[in-house]
């Protein structure tokens, strides 16, 4: 492209272009085009206009030509461009969706983008765009487990009722133990995060023993009382209950949510409950540990402190856990349960039953 027009500006047009070039609220591309035409009106060479405007010479020729054909309005409007690739037909999209939601051929378990693109005869990126538009993710799978506890409904209503409408003048605690926490020491120092590469650590490690964390989450305040012990038998569980008993102010009724682990129902634990009448246990249904609020704390502890941690021994591991609990309690917030029991039952009723 070469210069084929001579830009001549009258006073009105020059004033209008100067207003556009000096208006900071306008898009930068409009300001730049107005400057190109203003500089061209001064009879400067194309090379000089390009230098002062900070653009290429073809850009100067393009906007000179556009101004000559369409005036100032042509500078403020972009030309529409036809799409490089026409969108796929509704039939093709429907075929991709139907295949994605069906069983793949041969011995594979799910469709991949490349396999589906080859089957339909379109590009991989086209398949990915269709999946994104319809929120399909065949590479992901989520696990679930359904409780077959005969008292499932009654237990769910009991536990959810404690969370959403706790009794007055009472303490609601969620208690559980996280067993077999390993004190792992990496054989090499971790490599920190940097531009272009994630943090990394060695795959091999040295084991220095294990510990068990007993934790009680105060639902009303969000604080956690934790004790690390070597084992998780009924004896250690009773010792932890004694620690909780000493920490809760006298006169407060204590409601405890816990799972069906054997040590929680041991005869000696039941005898301990009989000696402490202000305590009441509320057991979650079998295979429904998601109802136990302290499990969320255990998950956060694992992801944010234990999973990437390196510990020289059990004592080091226990000290790290205690520090984490102290930091958690310094900014604790009440635990809030938002889904009523009826909503849980409705969601379970929508799930398909297994074929026998």
C-alpha positions as semicolon CSV with decimal commas, in nm:
position;residue;x (nm);y (nm);z (nm)
1;X;0,000;0,000;0,000
2;X;0,128;0,347;-0,084
3;X;0,000;0,699;-0,031
4;X;-0,275;0,772;-0,283
5;X;-0,461;1,061;-0,116
6;X;-0,372;1,412;-0,006
7;X;-0,530;1,510;0,326
8;X;-0,682;1,860;0,327
9;X;-0,851;1,979;0,645
10;X;-1,088;2,273;0,691
11;X;-1,117;2,454;1,023
12;X;-1,426;2,264;1,139
13;X;-1,278;1,922;1,064
14;X;-0,947;2,017;1,223
15;X;-1,129;2,134;1,537
16;X;-1,328;1,810;1,553
17;X;-1,016;1,596;1,513
18;X;-0,829;1,799;1,774
19;X;-1,115;1,743;2,017
20;X;-1,098;1,367;1,960
21;X;-0,719;1,359;1,996
22;X;-0,735;1,551;2,324
23;X;-1,024;1,357;2,479
24;X;-0,877;1,117;2,735
25;X;-1,208;0,939;2,786
26;X;-1,210;0,809;2,428
27;X;-1,057;0,478;2,323
28;X;-0,686;0,500;2,248
29;X;-0,736;0,377;1,892
30;X;-0,965;0,673;1,813
31;X;-0,713;0,920;1,955
32;X;-0,433;0,761;1,752
33;X;-0,631;0,774;1,425
34;X;-0,721;1,141;1,479
35;X;-0,353;1,223;1,540
36;X;-0,254;1,047;1,218
37;X;-0,496;1,258;1,015
38;X;-0,398;1,580;1,193
39;X;-0,030;1,517;1,125
40;X;-0,112;1,427;0,763
41;X;-0,294;1,761;0,727
42;X;0,031;1,940;0,804
43;X;0,177;1,807;0,477
44;X;0,435;1,592;0,656
45;X;0,583;1,290;0,485
46;X;0,434;0,952;0,559
47;X;0,754;0,847;0,732
48;X;0,743;1,152;0,959
49;X;0,375;1,101;1,040
50;X;0,446;0,738;1,129
51;X;0,740;0,841;1,349
52;X;0,547;1,106;1,543
53;X;0,236;0,891;1,581
54;X;0,433;0,580;1,675
55;X;0,278;0,358;1,407
56;X;0,386;0,191;1,086
57;X;0,363;0,350;0,742
58;X;0,091;0,107;0,623
59;X;-0,117;0,222;0,921
60;X;-0,077;0,584;0,811
61;X;-0,183;0,500;0,453
62;X;-0,479;0,296;0,578
63;X;-0,628;0,575;0,790
64;X;-0,557;0,842;0,532
65;X;-0,757;0,634;0,283
66;X;-1,037;0,572;0,533
67;X;-1,062;0,946;0,614
68;X;-1,074;1,032;0,247
69;X;-1,359;0,783;0,187
70;X;-1,571;0,820;0,502
71;X;-1,453;1,134;0,684
72;X;-1,421;1,162;1,061
73;X;-1,695;0,904;1,123
74;X;-1,488;0,645;0,938
75;X;-1,209;0,689;1,192
76;X;-1,444;0,603;1,480
77;X;-1,584;0,283;1,329
78;X;-1,404;-0,047;1,275
79;X;-1,478;-0,249;0,966
80;X;-1,650;-0,578;1,030
81;X;-1,458;-0,889;0,938
82;X;-1,616;-1,217;0,832
83;X;-1,531;-1,507;1,065
84;X;-1,234;-1,712;0,954
85;X;-1,414;-2,038;1,024
86;X;-1,793;-2,066;1,000
87;X;-1,962;-2,199;1,316
88;X;-2,047;-2,566;1,320
89;X;-2,401;-2,670;1,242
90;X;-2,654;-2,762;1,507
91;X;-2,635;-3,123;1,390
92;X;-2,258;-3,136;1,446
93;X;-2,289;-2,983;1,793
94;X;-2,565;-3,231;1,883
95;X;-2,347;-3,521;1,761
96;X;-2,055;-3,405;1,979
97;X;-2,281;-3,375;2,284
98;X;-2,443;-3,714;2,227
99;X;-2,111;-3,892;2,183
100;X;-1,958;-3,721;2,486
101;X;-2,241;-3,843;2,708
102;X;-2,229;-4,199;2,569
103;X;-1,993;-4,489;2,628
104;X;-1,680;-4,470;2,408
105;X;-1,589;-4,763;2,182
106;X;-1,330;-5,031;2,252
107;X;-1,166;-5,058;2,594
108;X;-1,139;-4,695;2,700
109;X;-1,353;-4,553;2,981
110;X;-1,420;-4,199;2,858
111;X;-1,390;-3,975;2,554
112;X;-1,086;-3,756;2,498
113;X;-1,092;-3,440;2,289
114;X;-0,870;-3,583;2,017
115;X;-1,064;-3,911;1,992
116;X;-1,393;-3,725;1,962
117;X;-1,253;-3,478;1,709
118;X;-1,129;-3,767;1,494
119;X;-1,465;-3,944;1,519
120;X;-1,675;-3,639;1,424
121;X;-1,427;-3,493;1,175
122;X;-1,371;-3,152;1,334
123;X;-1,075;-2,992;1,509
124;X;-0,974;-3,051;1,868
125;X;-1,030;-2,684;1,950
126;X;-1,384;-2,704;1,810
127;X;-1,462;-2,995;2,042
128;X;-1,317;-2,804;2,336
129;X;-1,527;-2,497;2,257
130;X;-1,845;-2,708;2,243
131;X;-1,756;-2,870;2,576
132;X;-1,689;-2,532;2,735
133;X;-2,018;-2,389;2,607
134;X;-2,215;-2,682;2,750
135;X;-2,005;-2,727;3,068
136;X;-1,894;-3,081;2,986
137;X;-1,575;-3,220;3,145
138;X;-1,538;-3,587;3,048
139;X;-1,185;-3,602;3,191
140;X;-1,316;-3,546;3,545
141;X;-1,494;-3,791;3,774
142;X;-1,639;-3,731;4,119
143;X;-1,676;-4,006;4,377
144;X;-1,968;-4,056;4,612
145;X;-2,095;-4,300;4,869
146;X;-2,453;-4,345;4,977
147;X;-2,537;-4,430;5,335
148;X;-2,756;-4,732;5,399
149;X;-2,803;-4,657;5,768
150;X;-3,165;-4,750;5,858
151;X;-3,178;-4,446;6,088
152;X;-3,028;-4,214;5,827
153;X;-3,315;-3,962;5,817
154;X;-3,347;-3,934;6,195
155;X;-2,971;-3,886;6,241
156;X;-2,948;-3,624;5,965
157;X;-3,234;-3,424;6,114
158;X;-3,074;-3,450;6,459
159;X;-2,728;-3,333;6,351
160;X;-2,847;-3,064;6,107
161;X;-3,085;-2,936;6,373
162;X;-2,790;-2,890;6,610
163;X;-2,598;-2,693;6,347
164;X;-2,882;-2,470;6,231
165;X;-3,072;-2,424;6,559
166;X;-2,837;-2,502;6,851
167;X;-2,993;-2,526;7,199
168;X;-2,970;-2,221;7,424
169;X;-2,698;-2,213;7,692
170;X;-2,527;-2,512;7,533
171;X;-2,199;-2,588;7,359
172;X;-2,212;-2,780;7,030
173;X;-1,889;-2,963;6,951
174;X;-1,786;-3,165;6,648
175;X;-1,530;-3,424;6,759
176;X;-1,318;-3,667;6,560
177;X;-0,963;-3,794;6,535
178;X;-0,724;-3,775;6,241
179;X;-0,510;-4,082;6,276
180;X;-0,179;-4,189;6,127
181;X;-0,045;-3,841;6,050
182;X;0,304;-3,916;5,924
183;X;0,612;-3,715;6,014
184;X;0,778;-3,714;5,672
185;X;1,114;-3,550;5,608
186;X;1,202;-3,486;5,243
187;X;1,549;-3,601;5,142
188;X;1,624;-3,269;4,967
189;X;1,516;-2,911;5,040
190;X;1,205;-2,793;4,857
191;X;1,246;-2,572;4,552
192;X;1,043;-2,252;4,580
193;X;0,781;-2,123;4,340
194;X;0,917;-1,911;4,053
195;X;0,806;-1,756;3,726
196;X;0,732;-2,033;3,479
197;X;0,758;-2,329;3,720
198;X;0,567;-2,444;4,029
199;X;0,712;-2,527;4,368
200;X;0,865;-2,874;4,376
201;X;0,981;-3,128;4,631
202;X;1,145;-3,468;4,614
203;X;0,931;-3,776;4,577
204;X;1,132;-3,975;4,833
205;X;1,126;-3,909;5,205
206;X;1,221;-4,049;5,545
207;X;0,948;-4,159;5,788
208;X;0,990;-4,053;6,150
209;X;0,674;-4,200;6,299
210;X;0,309;-4,101;6,324
211;X;0,073;-3,914;6,554
212;X;-0,303;-3,891;6,599
213;X;-0,483;-3,559;6,634
214;X;-0,798;-3,550;6,846
215;X;-0,991;-3,232;6,771
216;X;-1,311;-3,069;6,894
217;X;-1,458;-2,790;6,681
218;X;-1,680;-2,541;6,865
219;X;-1,958;-2,485;6,612
220;X;-2,075;-2,157;6,768
221;X;-1,730;-1,992;6,773
222;X;-1,525;-2,186;6,519
223;X;-1,236;-2,250;6,759
224;X;-1,065;-2,588;6,780
225;X;-0,934;-2,773;7,084
226;X;-0,674;-3,026;6,975
227;X;-0,453;-3,288;7,140
228;X;-0,189;-3,505;6,971
229;X;-0,153;-3,861;7,099
230;X;0,040;-4,166;6,986
231;X;-0,263;-4,395;6,940
232;X;-0,638;-4,362;6,895
233;X;-0,794;-4,623;7,122
234;X;-1,081;-4,568;7,364
235;X;-0,833;-4,480;7,641
236;X;-0,690;-4,188;7,445
237;X;-1,043;-4,084;7,349
238;X;-1,147;-4,068;7,715
239;X;-0,836;-3,862;7,796
240;X;-0,937;-3,616;7,526
241;X;-1,294;-3,601;7,659
242;X;-1,151;-3,514;8,001
243;X;-0,950;-3,231;7,842
244;X;-1,263;-3,097;7,674
245;X;-1,459;-3,130;7,999
246;X;-1,200;-2,917;8,177
247;X;-1,203;-2,653;7,901
248;X;-1,582;-2,605;7,882
249;X;-1,720;-2,374;8,155
250;X;-1,925;-2,538;8,427
251;X;-2,300;-2,519;8,384
252;X;-2,288;-2,553;8,004
253;X;-2,462;-2,848;7,843
254;X;-2,237;-3,017;7,585
255;X;-2,377;-3,168;7,262
256;X;-2,120;-3,365;7,061
257;X;-2,142;-3,465;6,694
258;X;-1,919;-3,763;6,613
259;X;-1,900;-4,065;6,383
260;X;-1,952;-4,435;6,449
261;X;-1,589;-4,533;6,513
262;X;-1,562;-4,824;6,754
263;X;-1,375;-4,636;7,028
264;X;-1,658;-4,379;7,043
265;X;-1,903;-4,652;7,151
266;X;-1,674;-4,851;7,379
267;X;-1,833;-4,966;7,709
268;X;-1,584;-4,756;7,907
269;X;-1,677;-4,450;7,701
270;X;-2,044;-4,516;7,774
271;X;-1,960;-4,546;8,143
272;X;-1,776;-4,213;8,122
273;X;-2,087;-4,055;7,966
274;X;-2,301;-4,190;8,250
275;X;-2,071;-4,012;8,498
276;X;-2,097;-3,684;8,303
277;X;-2,468;-3,616;8,254
278;X;-2,419;-3,281;8,083
279;X;-2,272;-3,461;7,779
280;X;-2,491;-3,591;7,493
281;X;-2,353;-3,777;7,190
282;X;-2,518;-3,734;6,847
283;X;-2,385;-3,992;6,600
284;X;-2,372;-3,923;6,226
285;X;-2,520;-4,187;5,993
286;X;-2,293;-4,466;5,874
287;X;-2,084;-4,358;5,571
288;X;-2,182;-3,994;5,620
289;X;-1,874;-3,832;5,769
290;X;-1,949;-3,521;5,560
291;X;-2,200;-3,432;5,833
292;X;-1,918;-3,395;6,085
293;X;-1,808;-3,031;6,080
294;X;-1,456;-3,097;6,209
295;X;-1,378;-3,291;5,890
296;X;-1,358;-2,956;5,709
297;X;-1,092;-2,842;5,955
298;X;-0,896;-3,164;5,900
299;X;-0,911;-3,109;5,524
300;X;-0,779;-2,754;5,556
301;X;-0,505;-2,865;5,797
302;X;-0,392;-3,132;5,550
303;X;-0,387;-2,905;5,247
304;X;-0,234;-2,597;5,408
305;X;0,010;-2,744;5,663
306;X;0,073;-3,117;5,638
307;X;0,074;-3,209;5,269
308;X;0,378;-2,999;5,175
309;X;0,539;-2,993;5,518
310;X;0,866;-3,159;5,609
311;X;0,921;-3,270;5,968
312;X;1,232;-3,400;6,141
313;X;1,033;-3,607;6,390
314;X;0,704;-3,663;6,567
315;X;0,774;-3,383;6,814
316;X;0,834;-3,141;6,526
317;X;0,510;-3,257;6,361
318;X;0,307;-3,214;6,679
319;X;0,452;-2,867;6,739
320;X;0,358;-2,763;6,385
321;X;0,000;-2,886;6,438
322;X;-0,029;-2,695;6,766
323;X;0,096;-2,375;6,602
324;X;-0,152;-2,416;6,319
325;X;-0,442;-2,464;6,562
326;X;-0,335;-2,152;6,754
327;X;-0,328;-1,948;6,433
328;X;-0,667;-2,086;6,332
329;X;-0,819;-1,992;6,667
330;X;-0,683;-1,638;6,649
331;X;-0,909;-1,564;6,349
332;X;-1,180;-1,827;6,393
333;X;-1,532;-1,773;6,262
334;X;-1,853;-1,957;6,354
335;X;-1,931;-2,270;6,155
336;X;-2,240;-2,208;5,937
337;X;-2,445;-2,495;5,796
338;X;-2,673;-2,373;5,516
339;X;-2,853;-2,681;5,377
340;X;-3,159;-2,798;5,574
341;X;-3,234;-3,167;5,615
342;X;-3,520;-3,155;5,363
343;X;-3,282;-3,029;5,091
344;X;-3,042;-3,317;5,165
345;X;-3,322;-3,572;5,133
346;X;-3,440;-3,419;4,806
347;X;-3,087;-3,436;4,660
348;X;-3,055;-3,802;4,760
349;X;-3,394;-3,886;4,611
350;X;-3,281;-3,745;4,277
351;X;-2,982;-3,980;4,266
352;X;-3,025;-4,296;4,064
353;X;-3,047;-4,625;4,248
354;X;-2,792;-4,896;4,156
355;X;-2,914;-5,182;3,941
356;X;-2,898;-5,522;4,107
